[in-house]
PDB file of C-alpha atoms in Angstrom:
ATOM      1  CA  MET B   9      36.761 -63.803 -10.143  1.00 83.00           C
ATOM      2  CA  HIS B  10      37.510 -60.646  -8.177  1.00 86.00           C
ATOM      3  CA  LYS B  11      36.254 -60.576  -4.607  1.00 85.00           C
ATOM      4  CA  SER B  12      34.206 -57.424  -5.174  1.00 85.00           C
ATOM      5  CA  VAL B  13      31.844 -59.153  -7.607  1.00 89.00           C
ATOM      6  CA  GLY B  14      28.231 -59.317  -6.491  1.00 88.00           C
ATOM      7  CA  ILE B  15      24.922 -57.521  -6.329  1.00 90.00           C
ATOM      8  CA  GLU B  16      25.337 -55.700  -3.014  1.00 88.00           C
ATOM      9  CA  GLY B  17      24.867 -51.984  -3.509  1.00 90.00           C
ATOM     10  CA  ALA B  18      24.215 -52.431  -7.210  1.00 92.00           C
ATOM     11  CA  THR B  19      21.549 -50.783  -9.336  1.00 94.00           C
ATOM     12  CA  ARG B  20      18.963 -53.348 -10.364  1.00 96.00           C
ATOM     13  CA  ILE B  21      17.235 -53.198 -13.723  1.00 96.00           C
ATOM     14  CA  LEU B  22      14.484 -55.565 -14.833  1.00 97.00           C
ATOM     15  CA  VAL B  23      14.963 -56.951 -18.317  1.00 96.00           C
ATOM     16  CA  LYS B  24      11.819 -57.945 -20.155  1.00 95.00           C
ATOM     17  CA  ARG B  25      11.682 -56.076 -23.464  1.00 91.00           C
ATOM     18  CA  ASP B  26      14.289 -54.741 -25.861  1.00 84.00           C
ATOM     19  CA  ALA B  27      13.667 -51.243 -24.513  1.00 87.00           C
ATOM     20  CA  ASP B  28      15.042 -52.511 -21.189  1.00 92.00           C
ATOM     21  CA  ILE B  29      18.268 -53.476 -22.947  1.00 90.00           C
ATOM     22  CA  VAL B  30      18.553 -49.865 -24.095  1.00 86.00           C
ATOM     23  CA  LEU B  31      18.160 -48.724 -20.501  1.00 90.00           C
ATOM     24  CA  VAL B  32      20.785 -51.112 -19.129  1.00 93.00           C
ATOM     25  CA  CYS B  33      23.244 -50.151 -21.863  1.00 91.00           C
ATOM     26  CA  GLN B  34      22.667 -46.430 -21.280  1.00 90.00           C
ATOM     27  CA  ARG B  35      23.243 -46.825 -17.565  1.00 93.00           C
ATOM     28  CA  ALA B  36      26.411 -48.836 -18.062  1.00 94.00           C
ATOM     29  CA  ARG B  37      27.772 -46.437 -20.638  1.00 93.00           C
ATOM     30  CA  SER B  38      27.250 -43.336 -18.535  1.00 95.00           C
ATOM     31  CA  LEU B  39      28.869 -45.108 -15.576  1.00 96.00           C
ATOM     32  CA  ALA B  40      31.813 -46.099 -17.788  1.00 96.00           C
ATOM     33  CA  ALA B  41      32.118 -42.516 -19.035  1.00 96.00           C
ATOM     34  CA  ASP B  42      32.120 -41.233 -15.427  1.00 96.00           C
ATOM     35  CA  LEU B  43      34.920 -43.677 -14.642  1.00 97.00           C
ATOM     36  CA  LYS B  44      36.874 -42.374 -17.671  1.00 96.00           C
ATOM     37  CA  PHE B  45      36.795 -45.614 -19.644  1.00 96.00           C
ATOM     38  CA  SER B  46      38.151 -45.181 -23.177  1.00 94.00           C
ATOM     39  CA  GLY B  47      35.635 -44.980 -25.998  1.00 89.00           C
ATOM     40  CA  ASN B  48      36.506 -48.456 -27.240  1.00 88.00           C
ATOM     41  CA  ASP B  49      36.236 -49.948 -23.763  1.00 93.00           C
ATOM     42  CA  GLN B  50      32.826 -48.324 -23.334  1.00 93.00           C
ATOM     43  CA  VAL B  51      31.665 -49.922 -26.564  1.00 91.00           C
ATOM     44  CA  ALA B  52      33.084 -53.309 -25.565  1.00 92.00           C
ATOM     45  CA  LEU B  53      31.303 -53.120 -22.214  1.00 95.00           C
ATOM     46  CA  VAL B  54      27.994 -52.105 -23.761  1.00 94.00           C
ATOM     47  CA  ILE B  55      28.165 -54.864 -26.384  1.00 92.00           C
ATOM     48  CA  ALA B  56      28.900 -57.503 -23.755  1.00 94.00           C
ATOM     49  CA  ILE B  57      25.932 -56.324 -21.677  1.00 95.00           C
ATOM     50  CA  SER B  58      23.713 -56.156 -24.719  1.00 92.00           C
ATOM     51  CA  GLU B  59      24.571 -59.743 -25.653  1.00 92.00           C
ATOM     52  CA  ILE B  60      23.865 -61.019 -22.140  1.00 94.00           C
ATOM     53  CA  ALA B  61      20.639 -59.027 -21.875  1.00 94.00           C
ATOM     54  CA  ARG B  62      19.441 -60.346 -25.237  1.00 91.00           C
ATOM     55  CA  ASN B  63      20.125 -63.869 -24.060  1.00 91.00           C
ATOM     56  CA  ILE B  64      17.896 -63.249 -21.038  1.00 95.00           C
ATOM     57  CA  ILE B  65      14.991 -62.115 -23.217  1.00 92.00           C
ATOM     58  CA  LEU B  66      15.562 -64.755 -25.880  1.00 89.00           C
ATOM     59  CA  TYR B  67      16.026 -67.784 -23.629  1.00 92.00           C
ATOM     60  CA  ALA B  68      14.499 -66.941 -20.247  1.00 94.00           C
ATOM     61  CA  GLY B  69      11.850 -64.368 -21.179  1.00 94.00           C
ATOM     62  CA  GLU B  70      12.824 -62.074 -18.343  1.00 96.00           C
ATOM     63  CA  GLY B  71      15.462 -61.506 -15.736  1.00 97.00           C
ATOM     64  CA  GLU B  72      17.416 -58.815 -13.941  1.00 97.00           C
ATOM     65  CA  ILE B  73      20.716 -57.077 -14.372  1.00 97.00           C
ATOM     66  CA  PHE B  74      22.745 -55.492 -11.573  1.00 97.00           C
ATOM     67  CA  ILE B  75      25.303 -52.798 -12.279  1.00 97.00           C
ATOM     68  CA  LYS B  76      27.843 -51.336  -9.875  1.00 96.00           C
ATOM     69  CA  THR B  77      31.270 -49.748  -9.648  1.00 96.00           C
ATOM     70  CA  VAL B  78      33.986 -51.892  -8.113  1.00 96.00           C
ATOM     71  CA  PHE B  79      37.631 -51.233  -7.238  1.00 95.00           C
ATOM     72  CA  ASP B  80      40.788 -53.278  -7.400  1.00 95.00           C
ATOM     73  CA  GLY B  81      43.081 -51.056  -5.375  1.00 94.00           C
ATOM     74  CA  ASP B  82      42.851 -47.749  -7.239  1.00 94.00           C
ATOM     75  CA  THR B  83      41.625 -49.321 -10.447  1.00 95.00           C
ATOM     76  CA  PRO B  84      37.933 -48.777 -11.050  1.00 96.00           C
ATOM     77  CA  GLY B  85      35.821 -51.305 -12.845  1.00 97.00           C
ATOM     78  CA  ILE B  86      32.209 -52.043 -13.665  1.00 97.00           C
ATOM     79  CA  CYS B  87      30.631 -55.187 -12.362  1.00 97.00           C
ATOM     80  CA  ILE B  88      27.617 -56.666 -14.119  1.00 97.00           C
ATOM     81  CA  VAL B  89      25.528 -59.508 -12.762  1.00 97.00           C
ATOM     82  CA  ALA B  90      22.767 -60.859 -14.982  1.00 97.00           C
ATOM     83  CA  ARG B  91      20.343 -63.304 -13.419  1.00 97.00           C
ATOM     84  CA  ASP B  92      17.344 -65.190 -14.733  1.00 96.00           C
ATOM     85  CA  GLN B  93      15.102 -68.042 -13.663  1.00 96.00           C
ATOM     86  CA  GLY B  94      14.910 -69.535 -17.126  1.00 94.00           C
ATOM     87  CA  ALA B  95      15.484 -73.078 -18.329  1.00 93.00           C
ATOM     88  CA  GLY B  96      19.206 -72.904 -17.715  1.00 93.00           C
ATOM     89  CA  ILE B  97      22.008 -74.111 -19.961  1.00 93.00           C
ATOM     90  CA  SER B  98      22.589 -77.862 -20.045  1.00 90.00           C
ATOM     91  CA  ASP B  99      26.140 -77.650 -21.393  1.00 90.00           C
ATOM     92  CA  VAL B 100      27.828 -74.397 -20.416  1.00 91.00           C
ATOM     93  CA  SER B 101      31.151 -75.154 -22.101  1.00 89.00           C
ATOM     94  CA  LEU B 102      29.311 -75.848 -25.356  1.00 90.00           C
ATOM     95  CA  ALA B 103      27.369 -72.587 -25.028  1.00 90.00           C
ATOM     96  CA  LEU B 104      30.674 -70.769 -24.634  1.00 91.00           C
ATOM     97  CA  GLN B 105      31.946 -72.086 -27.960  1.00 87.00           C
ATOM     98  CA  ASP B 106      31.964 -69.798 -30.958  1.00 85.00           C
ATOM     99  CA  GLY B 107      29.190 -70.513 -33.400  1.00 83.00           C
ATOM    100  CA  TYR B 108      27.058 -72.629 -31.085  1.00 84.00           C
ATOM    101  CA  SER B 109      23.447 -71.503 -30.723  1.00 85.00           C
ATOM    102  CA  THR B 110      20.152 -73.146 -29.930  1.00 83.00           C
ATOM    103  CA  GLY B 111      18.168 -69.977 -30.588  1.00 75.00           C
ATOM    104  CA  GLY B 112      18.884 -69.367 -34.276  1.00 68.00           C
ATOM    105  CA  GLY B 113      21.512 -66.762 -33.490  1.00 73.00           C
ATOM    106  CA  LEU B 114      25.058 -66.395 -34.714  1.00 74.00           C
ATOM    107  CA  GLY B 115      26.402 -68.128 -31.615  1.00 79.00           C
ATOM    108  CA  VAL B 116      28.695 -65.233 -30.803  1.00 80.00           C
ATOM    109  CA  GLY B 117      26.877 -63.760 -27.792  1.00 85.00           C
ATOM    110  CA  LEU B 118      28.328 -65.627 -24.802  1.00 90.00           C
ATOM    111  CA  PRO B 119      31.838 -66.260 -26.152  1.00 90.00           C
ATOM    112  CA  GLY B 120      31.930 -62.694 -27.488  1.00 89.00           C
ATOM    113  CA  ALA B 121      30.888 -61.219 -24.149  1.00 93.00           C
ATOM    114  CA  ARG B 122      33.566 -63.258 -22.417  1.00 93.00           C
ATOM    115  CA  ARG B 123      36.243 -61.906 -24.747  1.00 91.00           C
ATOM    116  CA  LEU B 124      35.036 -58.331 -24.421  1.00 93.00           C
ATOM    117  CA  MET B 125      35.118 -58.349 -20.601  1.00 95.00           C
ATOM    118  CA  ASP B 126      38.110 -58.822 -18.299  1.00 96.00           C
ATOM    119  CA  GLU B 127      36.442 -61.240 -15.925  1.00 96.00           C
ATOM    120  CA  PHE B 128      33.593 -63.540 -16.777  1.00 96.00           C
ATOM    121  CA  GLU B 129      31.848 -66.282 -14.870  1.00 95.00           C
ATOM    122  CA  ILE B 130      28.710 -68.192 -15.695  1.00 95.00           C
ATOM    123  CA  ASP B 131      26.688 -70.375 -13.389  1.00 95.00           C
ATOM    124  CA  SER B 132      23.728 -72.239 -14.783  1.00 94.00           C
ATOM    125  CA  LYS B 133      21.485 -74.976 -13.467  1.00 94.00           C
ATOM    126  CA  VAL B 134      18.964 -76.704 -15.698  1.00 95.00           C
ATOM    127  CA  GLY B 135      15.445 -75.830 -14.577  1.00 94.00           C
ATOM    128  CA  GLN B 136      16.653 -73.118 -12.197  1.00 95.00           C
ATOM    129  CA  GLY B 137      18.237 -70.437 -14.293  1.00 95.00           C
ATOM    130  CA  THR B 138      21.452 -68.750 -15.234  1.00 95.00           C
ATOM    131  CA  THR B 139      23.663 -66.150 -13.588  1.00 96.00           C
ATOM    132  CA  VAL B 140      26.419 -64.377 -15.482  1.00 96.00           C
ATOM    133  CA  ALA B 141      28.881 -62.223 -13.534  1.00 97.00           C
ATOM    134  CA  MET B 142      31.431 -60.104 -15.344  1.00 97.00           C
ATOM    135  CA  ILE B 143      33.783 -57.177 -14.739  1.00 97.00           C
ATOM    136  CA  LYS B 144      35.439 -54.682 -17.045  1.00 97.00           C
ATOM    137  CA  TRP B 145      38.417 -52.880 -15.493  1.00 97.00           C
ATOM    138  CA  ASN B 146      39.604 -49.454 -16.528  1.00 96.00           C
ATOM    139  CA  ARG B 147      43.326 -50.226 -16.651  1.00 87.00           C
TER     140      ARG B 147
ATOM    141  CA  MET T   8      22.584 -48.163 -31.350  1.00 45.00           C
ATOM    142  CA  PHE T   9      20.946 -48.386 -27.974  1.00 46.00           C
ATOM    143  CA  MET T  10      21.948 -45.053 -26.594  1.00 43.00           C
ATOM    144  CA  ASP T  11      18.936 -42.819 -27.012  1.00 43.00           C
ATOM    145  CA  ASP T  12      15.537 -43.301 -25.496  1.00 41.00           C
ATOM    146  CA  ASP T  13      13.844 -42.210 -28.701  1.00 42.00           C
ATOM    147  CA  PHE T  14      12.196 -45.428 -29.777  1.00 41.00           C
ATOM    148  CA  THR T  15       8.735 -44.086 -30.296  1.00 41.00           C
ATOM    149  CA  ASP T  16       6.411 -44.287 -33.298  1.00 42.00           C
ATOM    150  CA  ASP T  17       8.190 -41.272 -34.745  1.00 44.00           C
ATOM    151  CA  ALA T  18      11.354 -43.292 -35.083  1.00 45.00           C
ATOM    152  CA  MET T  19       9.342 -46.014 -36.822  1.00 45.00           C
ATOM    153  CA  SER T  20       7.860 -43.692 -39.414  1.00 48.00           C
ATOM    154  CA  GLY T  21      11.320 -42.242 -39.964  1.00 51.00           C
ATOM    155  CA  VAL T  22      12.579 -45.523 -41.395  1.00 54.00           C
ATOM    156  CA  ALA T  23      11.458 -44.806 -44.960  1.00 47.00           C
ATOM    157  CA  SER T  24      13.179 -41.427 -45.062  1.00 59.00           C
ATOM    158  CA  THR T  25      16.549 -43.083 -44.488  1.00 85.00           C
ATOM    159  CA  ILE T  26      16.365 -44.736 -47.939  1.00 91.00           C
ATOM    160  CA  GLN T  27      17.559 -42.751 -50.966  1.00 92.00           C
ATOM    161  CA  LYS T  28      18.435 -43.513 -54.581  1.00 93.00           C
ATOM    162  CA  LEU T  29      21.899 -42.703 -55.903  1.00 91.00           C
ATOM    163  CA  GLU T  30      22.528 -43.931 -59.471  1.00 90.00           C
ATOM    164  CA  ASP T  31      22.421 -47.747 -59.244  1.00 91.00           C
ATOM    165  CA  LEU T  32      22.791 -47.618 -55.493  1.00 93.00           C
ATOM    166  CA  LEU T  33      20.104 -47.687 -52.893  1.00 94.00           C
ATOM    167  CA  LEU T  34      21.552 -45.717 -50.033  1.00 94.00           C
ATOM    168  CA  VAL T  35      20.238 -46.881 -46.661  1.00 93.00           C
ATOM    169  CA  THR T  36      21.278 -44.891 -43.636  1.00 91.00           C
ATOM    170  CA  VAL T  37      21.038 -47.331 -40.769  1.00 88.00           C
ATOM    171  CA  PRO T  38      19.547 -45.538 -37.771  1.00 84.00           C
ATOM    172  CA  ARG T  39      21.640 -45.308 -34.630  1.00 80.00           C
ATOM    173  CA  ASP T  40      18.908 -46.842 -32.516  1.00 73.00           C
ATOM    174  CA  LEU T  41      17.513 -49.777 -34.382  1.00 73.00           C
ATOM    175  CA  MET T  42      14.835 -51.530 -32.377  1.00 74.00           C
ATOM    176  CA  ASP T  43      13.561 -55.035 -33.092  1.00 72.00           C
ATOM    177  CA  ASP T  44      10.344 -53.976 -34.790  1.00 76.00           C
ATOM    178  CA  GLN T  45      12.165 -51.401 -36.913  1.00 80.00           C
ATOM    179  CA  VAL T  46      14.486 -54.065 -38.255  1.00 80.00           C
ATOM    180  CA  LEU T  47      11.553 -55.865 -39.827  1.00 81.00           C
ATOM    181  CA  SER T  48      10.085 -52.743 -41.388  1.00 86.00           C
ATOM    182  CA  LEU T  49      13.479 -51.509 -42.601  1.00 88.00           C
ATOM    183  CA  ARG T  50      14.167 -54.810 -44.392  1.00 88.00           C
ATOM    184  CA  ARG T  51      10.754 -54.675 -46.045  1.00 90.00           C
ATOM    185  CA  GLU T  52      11.250 -51.060 -47.100  1.00 91.00           C
ATOM    186  CA  VAL T  53      14.635 -51.832 -48.614  1.00 93.00           C
ATOM    187  CA  VAL T  54      13.295 -54.682 -50.741  1.00 93.00           C
ATOM    188  CA  LYS T  55      10.357 -52.519 -51.811  1.00 94.00           C
ATOM    189  CA  HIS T  56      12.709 -49.720 -52.879  1.00 95.00           C
ATOM    190  CA  ILE T  57      15.023 -52.087 -54.770  1.00 95.00           C
ATOM    191  CA  ARG T  58      12.020 -52.901 -56.972  1.00 94.00           C
ATOM    192  CA  LEU T  59      10.956 -49.287 -57.238  1.00 95.00           C
ATOM    193  CA  TYR T  60      14.351 -48.026 -58.443  1.00 95.00           C
ATOM    194  CA  ASN T  61      15.711 -51.240 -60.022  1.00 94.00           C
ATOM    195  CA  SER T  62      18.726 -50.846 -57.761  1.00 94.00           C
ATOM    196  CA  LEU T  63      21.724 -53.109 -58.378  1.00 93.00           C
ATOM    197  CA  TRP T  64      23.467 -52.297 -55.110  1.00 93.00           C
ATOM    198  CA  VAL T  65      22.293 -51.636 -51.613  1.00 93.00           C
ATOM    199  CA  LEU T  66      24.659 -49.538 -49.567  1.00 93.00           C
ATOM    200  CA  LEU T  67      24.132 -49.833 -45.831  1.00 92.00           C
ATOM    201  CA  ASP T  68      25.682 -46.748 -44.299  1.00 91.00           C
ATOM    202  CA  PHE T  69      26.657 -47.454 -40.691  1.00 89.00           C
ATOM    203  CA  SER T  70      28.266 -44.118 -39.925  1.00 89.00           C
ATOM    204  CA  GLN T  71      25.513 -43.290 -37.405  1.00 88.00           C
ATOM    205  CA  VAL T  72      25.924 -46.579 -35.557  1.00 86.00           C
ATOM    206  CA  ASP T  73      28.331 -46.691 -32.643  1.00 81.00           C
ATOM    207  CA  ILE T  74      27.268 -49.988 -31.110  1.00 80.00           C
ATOM    208  CA  CYS T  75      27.050 -53.182 -33.139  1.00 82.00           C
ATOM    209  CA  ASP T  76      26.129 -56.299 -31.185  1.00 84.00           C
ATOM    210  CA  SER T  77      25.400 -59.740 -32.608  1.00 83.00           C
ATOM    211  CA  TYR T  78      21.774 -58.736 -33.106  1.00 81.00           C
ATOM    212  CA  PHE T  79      22.983 -56.037 -35.450  1.00 81.00           C
ATOM    213  CA  GLY T  80      25.270 -58.556 -37.103  1.00 82.00           C
ATOM    214  CA  ARG T  81      22.294 -60.797 -37.796  1.00 82.00           C
ATOM    215  CA  PHE T  82      20.513 -57.776 -39.222  1.00 82.00           C
ATOM    216  CA  ILE T  83      23.335 -57.145 -41.692  1.00 84.00           C
ATOM    217  CA  GLN T  84      23.537 -60.815 -42.631  1.00 84.00           C
ATOM    218  CA  SER T  85      19.807 -61.260 -43.102  1.00 86.00           C
ATOM    219  CA  MET T  86      19.569 -58.002 -45.033  1.00 87.00           C
ATOM    220  CA  ALA T  87      22.353 -59.215 -47.342  1.00 88.00           C
ATOM    221  CA  ASN T  88      20.562 -62.532 -47.841  1.00 88.00           C
ATOM    222  CA  MET T  89      17.255 -60.860 -48.666  1.00 89.00           C
ATOM    223  CA  VAL T  90      18.848 -58.344 -51.002  1.00 91.00           C
ATOM    224  CA  ARG T  91      20.750 -61.099 -52.796  1.00 89.00           C
ATOM    225  CA  LEU T  92      17.461 -62.824 -53.564  1.00 92.00           C
ATOM    226  CA  THR T  93      16.324 -59.736 -55.455  1.00 92.00           C
ATOM    227  CA  GLY T  94      19.484 -59.906 -57.615  1.00 92.00           C
ATOM    228  CA  ALA T  95      21.108 -56.882 -56.006  1.00 92.00           C
ATOM    229  CA  ARG T  96      24.198 -56.830 -53.760  1.00 90.00           C
ATOM    230  CA  VAL T  97      24.932 -55.381 -50.360  1.00 91.00           C
ATOM    231  CA  ILE T  98      27.838 -53.106 -49.547  1.00 92.00           C
ATOM    232  CA  ILE T  99      28.403 -51.777 -46.049  1.00 91.00           C
ATOM    233  CA  SER T 100      30.237 -48.555 -45.376  1.00 92.00           C
ATOM    234  CA  GLY T 101      31.116 -46.154 -42.615  1.00 90.00           C
ATOM    235  CA  LEU T 102      31.883 -48.639 -39.838  1.00 90.00           C
ATOM    236  CA  GLN T 103      33.452 -46.812 -36.920  1.00 88.00           C
ATOM    237  CA  ASP T 104      36.741 -48.037 -35.452  1.00 88.00           C
ATOM    238  CA  ALA T 105      35.244 -49.162 -32.145  1.00 85.00           C
ATOM    239  CA  VAL T 106      32.488 -50.962 -34.038  1.00 86.00           C
ATOM    240  CA  ILE T 107      35.014 -52.785 -36.228  1.00 88.00           C
ATOM    241  CA  GLU T 108      37.004 -53.785 -33.155  1.00 85.00           C
ATOM    242  CA  THR T 109      34.016 -55.247 -31.335  1.00 85.00           C
ATOM    243  CA  MET T 110      32.665 -56.971 -34.452  1.00 85.00           C
ATOM    244  CA  VAL T 111      35.944 -58.821 -34.891  1.00 85.00           C
ATOM    245  CA  GLU T 112      36.046 -59.596 -31.177  1.00 83.00           C
ATOM    246  CA  LEU T 113      32.562 -61.080 -31.464  1.00 83.00           C
ATOM    247  CA  GLY T 114      33.608 -63.087 -34.503  1.00 81.00           C
ATOM    248  CA  MET T 115      31.217 -61.248 -36.842  1.00 81.00           C
ATOM    249  CA  THR T 116      33.434 -60.887 -39.882  1.00 79.00           C
ATOM    250  CA  LEU T 117      30.501 -61.263 -42.324  1.00 80.00           C
ATOM    251  CA  PRO T 118      32.518 -62.872 -45.140  1.00 77.00           C
ATOM    252  CA  ASP T 119      29.705 -62.599 -47.691  1.00 75.00           C
ATOM    253  CA  VAL T 120      29.258 -58.873 -47.278  1.00 84.00           C
ATOM    254  CA  ARG T 121      31.485 -56.359 -49.047  1.00 87.00           C
ATOM    255  CA  ALA T 122      32.652 -53.400 -47.034  1.00 89.00           C
ATOM    256  CA  VAL T 123      34.050 -50.068 -48.182  1.00 90.00           C
ATOM    257  CA  LEU T 124      35.366 -47.108 -46.253  1.00 88.00           C
ATOM    258  CA  ASP T 125      32.935 -44.466 -47.402  1.00 87.00           C
ATOM    259  CA  LEU T 126      30.290 -43.392 -49.884  1.00 87.00           C
ATOM    260  CA  ASP T 127      32.832 -42.291 -52.537  1.00 89.00           C
ATOM    261  CA  GLU T 128      34.317 -45.740 -52.647  1.00 89.00           C
ATOM    262  CA  ALA T 129      30.904 -47.412 -52.797  1.00 88.00           C
ATOM    263  CA  LEU T 130      29.893 -45.216 -55.714  1.00 88.00           C
ATOM    264  CA  ALA T 131      33.142 -45.923 -57.525  1.00 89.00           C
ATOM    265  CA  MET T 132      32.616 -49.634 -57.017  1.00 86.00           C
ATOM    266  CA  SER T 133      29.064 -49.590 -58.339  1.00 85.00           C
ATOM    267  CA  ARG T 134      30.196 -47.637 -61.415  1.00 87.00           C
ATOM    268  CA  THR T 135      33.043 -50.046 -62.159  1.00 85.00           C
ATOM    269  CA  ASN T 136      31.038 -53.210 -61.570  1.00 77.00           C
ATOM    270  CA  GLY T 137      27.707 -51.904 -62.798  1.00 62.00           C
ATOM    271  CA  LYS T 138      26.268 -55.298 -63.551  1.00 55.00           C
ATOM    272  CA  VAL T 139      26.875 -58.351 -61.455  1.00 52.00           C
ATOM    273  CA  ASP T 140      29.063 -60.472 -63.713  1.00 50.00           C
ATOM    274  CA  ALA T 141      28.308 -64.059 -64.704  1.00 39.00           C
ATOM    275  CA  ASP T 142      31.023 -65.651 -62.585  1.00 44.00           C
ATOM    276  CA  THR T 143      29.827 -63.934 -59.475  1.00 51.00           C
ATOM    277  CA  SER T 144      26.245 -64.894 -60.193  1.00 47.00           C
ATOM    278  CA  GLU T 145      27.200 -68.543 -60.190  1.00 44.00           C
ATOM    279  CA  THR T 146      28.964 -68.146 -56.882  1.00 48.00           C
ATOM    280  CA  GLU T 147      25.910 -66.400 -55.545  1.00 50.00           C
ATOM    281  CA  LEU T 148      23.679 -69.238 -56.693  1.00 46.00           C
ATOM    282  CA  ALA T 149      25.912 -71.733 -54.907  1.00 46.00           C
ATOM    283  CA  GLU T 150      25.653 -69.633 -51.769  1.00 48.00           C
ATOM    284  CA  LEU T 151      21.885 -69.726 -51.958  1.00 46.00           C
ATOM    285  CA  SER T 152      21.952 -73.363 -50.952  1.00 44.00           C
ATOM    286  CA  PHE T 153      22.974 -72.217 -47.485  1.00 44.00           C
ATOM    287  CA  LEU T 154      19.784 -70.273 -47.149  1.00 44.00           C
ATOM    288  CA  ASP T 155      17.066 -72.090 -45.334  1.00 44.00           C
ATOM    289  CA  SER T 156      13.886 -71.004 -43.643  1.00 41.00           C
ATOM    290  CA  SER T 157      15.747 -70.151 -40.449  1.00 45.00           C
ATOM    291  CA  THR T 158      17.501 -67.344 -42.306  1.00 44.00           C
ATOM    292  CA  PHE T 159      14.272 -65.449 -42.296  1.00 44.00           C
ATOM    293  CA  ASP T 160      13.329 -66.292 -38.750  1.00 45.00           C
ATOM    294  CA  PHE T 161      16.196 -64.433 -37.122  1.00 43.00           C
ATOM    295  CA  PHE T 162      14.102 -61.581 -35.881  1.00 41.00           C
ATOM    296  CA  GLU T 163      10.911 -63.335 -35.039  1.00 40.00           C
ATOM    297  CA  VAL T 164      11.752 -63.714 -31.388  1.00 34.00           C
TER     298      VAL T 164
END
C-alpha cells in the first residue's frame, strides 16, 4: 500500500443511511473530476466506494468514510478509508472471493471493489470492526 | 445513479410516470437515482402494469443510469425473477459503456437477462418473438427451481 494512505487531512463522512452513500459518491466523483480522471475511472471509483459504503450499512449499521487526494510523485490519486465498528469479518480471504456473501447479496462487492481500485487493503478483527483502505490513481 | 441529491418524495411519486406501454412491451425508464425505497415501489408498479396491459415483455431502459453497482445488479436480477413469474420476460437496453465495463469488472454478467442495444432492437425482438415459445417456457420452468424465498428478500435490508 502506498505510504500516503491514511485519514490525515481527509474529509470525513458519516455513513448511516443510503442517502449518505449518495453524498460520499458525489464527493468522490467531483474530486475525481477535479483531478481529471477519465469518465470510466470516475465510474469505477464511485462503484468501488458505493460497494464499500453499502457493506458498512448492511453489515455494521454505521461507519465513516474518509476521502482525500494523494500524490505519487506527480500522479494524483484518491484515497478512500472506510471504517466501522461492526462485527468484523471472520474470514477475510473468503469474503474477497467472488460470489461469497453472508448478507444475501451477489457476493461481488468486496472482490469487485478490489478489482476496480489500484490499491486495496482490508483489515478486520472479529468483534472490533473493519477498515478498508483503497487508492485509485489517475495514470 | 447516486449523483443527484434529489431523493425526495417527488422522486418517489415520479416512479409510476416512468412506465409506459409500447405494443407488447412495457417500457420502464429506470431513474438515474434509484434509492432503496424506490426499488420496492418500482418493482410493484411494474408487476401491476404487466397485469394492466397484458405485457409480454418488460424493457428496462438504463440509458439514464451512469452508475451501476451490485445493488443495482440485484435490482435487475430480482426484477427479472419477479417478471418471469408473471409469464413475461425482461430485456435490458441502453447500458452505457462505462456501466458495461464496471458490471463486467464486478462480475455482474446477468446470464438470465437479455440485453439489446436500444429501443428499436427491443421492439424488433418483441415483434419477432411475440409469444414466449414452448421450449423457452420449459427452460424457464427449470430456472424457477433456483428461486427461493431469499430472492425476494434482497432489498429488505
